[in-house]
């Protein structure tokens, strides 16, 4: 009991620390050239084809993940994580359609719908980890989803006021990368689970780096842009989590 209380205290302290740091830093604006993606070529008659069509991989991974969630038999003490993972993989499927729609004609109005399923996926993953490793209550998932919707709504609200603030949304993306390996280590999680999450986090970080180097990668490779690679790597991160779920049999 004391060990579990210590784990909750450390996780809560780290989360509050990141939130406090964001408040001290102040609003985090979106880059002015955010919608200026490197590859604007049409593909198979689809505008911005590579960035649009590469979202198909999210549908495939999301459906595969849902299949694993529904078919994998879990120990009674682990069955509580099934709802959060269901939401996570459903969010991947939703990401495919929302991201494709955004990339057809990128602007801030469409970006709301691109960011929302990503926020939902991050929230669901945090809730799953909290339920599995910290024995958090069932209300954790709904509360995390409130944060997901609220973070995107806050960005859009402040954007319409001319001072868009991505702080809450970025914290929600950062917390799974920082917190999940920590609580796994503190809880003595199984090695295969730590490897699955480590692979997913590594792939997602690499995806974000490719996103930042969108133009440079297209200039270097000629055939594919950094943002398109980001979609592929992020989908592979989801696949690693789907495989990790299946290992819980």
Short mmCIF file of C-alpha atoms in Angstrom, two decimals, residues 55-230:
data_model
loop_
_atom_site.label_atom_id
_atom_site.label_comp_id
_atom_site.label_asym_id
_atom_site.label_seq_id
_atom_site.Cartn_x
_atom_site.Cartn_y
_atom_site.Cartn_z
CA UNK A 55 -3.43 8.10 -42.93
CA UNK A 56 -4.71 4.74 -44.14
CA UNK A 57 -2.13 3.15 -41.86
CA UNK A 58 -3.97 4.52 -38.80
CA UNK A 59 -7.16 2.75 -39.86
CA UNK A 60 -5.34 -0.55 -40.24
CA UNK A 61 -3.49 -0.29 -36.94
CA UNK A 62 -6.55 0.98 -35.07
CA UNK A 63 -8.74 -1.89 -36.30
CA UNK A 64 -5.99 -4.41 -35.53
CA UNK A 65 -5.68 -2.95 -32.03
CA UNK A 66 -9.42 -3.14 -31.45
CA UNK A 67 -9.34 -6.77 -32.54
CA UNK A 68 -6.63 -7.49 -29.97
CA UNK A 69 -8.57 -5.69 -27.25
CA UNK A 70 -11.75 -7.66 -27.96
CA UNK A 71 -10.15 -11.08 -28.41
CA UNK A 72 -7.42 -11.08 -25.75
CA UNK A 73 -8.35 -12.83 -22.54
CA UNK A 74 -7.12 -10.90 -19.52
CA UNK A 75 -6.72 -11.75 -15.87
CA UNK A 76 -9.67 -10.38 -13.84
CA UNK A 77 -7.42 -7.74 -12.28
CA UNK A 78 -6.42 -6.48 -15.75
CA UNK A 79 -9.85 -6.42 -17.36
CA UNK A 80 -10.26 -2.86 -16.09
CA UNK A 81 -7.83 -1.59 -18.73
CA UNK A 82 -9.98 -2.77 -21.66
CA UNK A 83 -12.21 0.35 -21.92
CA UNK A 84 -9.24 2.74 -22.07
CA UNK A 85 -7.50 0.70 -24.76
CA UNK A 86 -10.75 0.48 -26.71
CA UNK A 87 -10.91 4.28 -26.72
CA UNK A 88 -7.22 4.50 -27.65
CA UNK A 89 -7.45 2.30 -30.74
CA UNK A 90 -10.81 3.79 -31.75
CA UNK A 91 -9.10 7.19 -31.60
CA UNK A 92 -6.45 5.91 -34.02
CA UNK A 93 -9.17 5.01 -36.51
CA UNK A 94 -10.76 8.42 -36.01
CA UNK A 95 -7.34 10.06 -36.47
CA UNK A 96 -7.10 8.60 -39.96
CA UNK A 97 -10.28 10.29 -41.18
CA UNK A 98 -9.77 13.57 -39.30
CA UNK A 99 -6.13 13.92 -40.35
CA UNK A 100 -6.94 13.09 -43.97
CA UNK A 101 -9.70 15.72 -44.00
CA UNK A 102 -7.35 18.30 -42.49
CA UNK A 103 -4.55 17.61 -44.97
CA UNK A 104 -6.87 18.02 -47.94
CA UNK A 105 -7.03 21.76 -47.20
CA UNK A 106 -4.98 22.62 -44.09
CA UNK A 107 -6.20 25.50 -41.92
CA UNK A 108 -6.88 26.12 -38.24
CA UNK A 109 -10.59 25.30 -38.48
CA UNK A 110 -9.85 21.80 -39.80
CA UNK A 111 -6.88 21.41 -37.47
CA UNK A 112 -9.28 21.25 -34.52
CA UNK A 113 -10.59 17.93 -35.79
CA UNK A 114 -7.09 16.65 -36.52
CA UNK A 115 -5.90 17.39 -32.98
CA UNK A 116 -8.96 16.09 -31.16
CA UNK A 117 -8.50 12.34 -31.80
CA UNK A 118 -4.77 12.66 -31.04
CA UNK A 119 -5.65 14.24 -27.69
CA UNK A 120 -8.20 11.48 -27.04
CA UNK A 121 -5.59 8.80 -27.80
CA UNK A 122 -3.07 10.35 -25.39
CA UNK A 123 -5.72 10.70 -22.68
CA UNK A 124 -6.84 7.09 -23.10
CA UNK A 125 -3.27 5.83 -22.92
CA UNK A 126 -2.64 7.74 -19.70
CA UNK A 127 -5.87 6.38 -18.24
CA UNK A 128 -4.92 2.82 -19.21
CA UNK A 129 -1.52 3.14 -17.53
CA UNK A 130 -3.07 4.69 -14.41
CA UNK A 131 -5.60 1.87 -14.17
CA UNK A 132 -3.05 -0.86 -14.76
CA UNK A 133 -0.07 0.32 -12.73
CA UNK A 134 -1.51 2.73 -10.15
CA UNK A 135 -4.90 1.08 -9.54
CA UNK A 136 -6.61 4.37 -10.38
CA UNK A 137 -10.43 4.51 -10.17
CA UNK A 138 -12.72 3.96 -13.14
CA UNK A 139 -13.44 7.69 -13.32
CA UNK A 140 -9.88 8.26 -14.56
CA UNK A 141 -10.79 7.68 -18.21
CA UNK A 142 -13.71 10.16 -18.30
CA UNK A 143 -11.62 12.75 -16.48
CA UNK A 144 -8.73 12.35 -18.91
CA UNK A 145 -11.14 12.67 -21.84
CA UNK A 146 -12.41 15.94 -20.37
CA UNK A 147 -8.79 17.15 -20.45
CA UNK A 148 -8.45 15.98 -24.06
CA UNK A 149 -11.52 17.86 -25.25
CA UNK A 150 -10.70 20.84 -23.06
CA UNK A 151 -7.11 21.15 -24.32
CA UNK A 152 -8.21 21.33 -27.96
CA UNK A 153 -11.12 23.64 -27.14
CA UNK A 154 -8.75 25.93 -25.20
CA UNK A 155 -6.35 26.13 -28.14
CA UNK A 156 -9.15 26.96 -30.57
CA UNK A 157 -10.68 29.52 -28.22
CA UNK A 158 -7.38 31.31 -27.69
CA UNK A 159 -6.60 31.00 -31.41
CA UNK A 160 -9.79 32.86 -32.30
CA UNK A 161 -8.71 35.56 -29.83
CA UNK A 162 -5.41 35.88 -31.71
CA UNK A 163 -3.15 34.31 -29.08
CA UNK A 164 -3.47 30.56 -29.56
CA UNK A 165 -2.12 28.58 -26.60
CA UNK A 166 -1.06 24.96 -27.17
CA UNK A 167 0.13 24.45 -23.58
CA UNK A 168 -2.54 22.03 -22.25
CA UNK A 169 -2.52 20.06 -25.52
CA UNK A 170 1.27 19.70 -25.56
CA UNK A 171 1.36 18.62 -21.90
CA UNK A 172 -1.17 15.92 -22.72
CA UNK A 173 1.14 14.65 -25.48
CA UNK A 174 4.22 14.83 -23.26
CA UNK A 175 2.83 13.07 -20.19
CA UNK A 176 2.57 9.55 -21.71
CA UNK A 177 6.20 9.80 -22.86
CA UNK A 178 7.38 10.78 -19.38
CA UNK A 179 4.92 9.15 -17.00
CA UNK A 180 4.28 5.70 -18.45
CA UNK A 181 7.91 4.46 -18.39
CA UNK A 182 8.20 5.90 -14.87
CA UNK A 183 5.13 4.17 -13.44
CA UNK A 184 6.07 0.94 -15.21
CA UNK A 185 9.48 1.03 -13.56
CA UNK A 186 8.06 1.93 -10.14
CA UNK A 187 5.43 -0.81 -10.41
CA UNK A 188 7.82 -3.51 -11.61
CA UNK A 189 5.89 -4.00 -14.86
CA UNK A 190 6.60 -7.07 -16.95
CA UNK A 191 9.60 -6.75 -19.24
CA UNK A 192 7.60 -7.30 -22.42
CA UNK A 193 5.25 -4.45 -21.48
CA UNK A 194 8.13 -2.09 -20.85
CA UNK A 195 9.66 -3.06 -24.20
CA UNK A 196 6.32 -2.50 -26.00
CA UNK A 197 5.85 0.93 -24.47
CA UNK A 198 9.51 1.80 -24.97
CA UNK A 199 9.26 0.92 -28.66
CA UNK A 200 6.03 2.92 -29.02
CA UNK A 201 7.51 5.96 -27.29
CA UNK A 202 10.71 5.76 -29.34
CA UNK A 203 8.77 5.57 -32.58
CA UNK A 204 6.51 8.45 -31.58
CA UNK A 205 9.45 10.68 -30.62
CA UNK A 206 11.09 9.85 -33.94
CA UNK A 207 7.81 10.68 -35.68
CA UNK A 208 7.74 14.11 -34.04
CA UNK A 209 11.34 14.74 -35.11
CA UNK A 210 10.45 13.84 -38.69
CA UNK A 211 7.51 16.22 -38.49
CA UNK A 212 9.86 19.02 -37.45
CA UNK A 213 12.23 18.16 -40.32
CA UNK A 214 9.44 17.94 -42.90
CA UNK A 215 11.06 20.10 -45.58
CA UNK A 216 14.62 18.94 -44.92
CA UNK A 217 13.68 15.27 -45.31
CA UNK A 218 11.85 15.86 -48.58
CA UNK A 219 14.83 17.83 -49.89
CA UNK A 220 17.20 15.02 -48.90
CA UNK A 221 15.11 12.03 -50.03
CA UNK A 222 13.12 13.58 -52.86
CA UNK A 223 10.35 10.98 -52.74
CA UNK A 224 8.80 11.36 -49.30
CA UNK A 225 8.46 14.18 -46.79
CA UNK A 226 9.07 14.23 -43.08
CA UNK A 227 5.36 14.65 -42.32
CA UNK A 228 4.40 11.61 -44.36
CA UNK A 229 7.05 9.58 -42.53
CA UNK A 230 5.64 10.93 -39.28
#
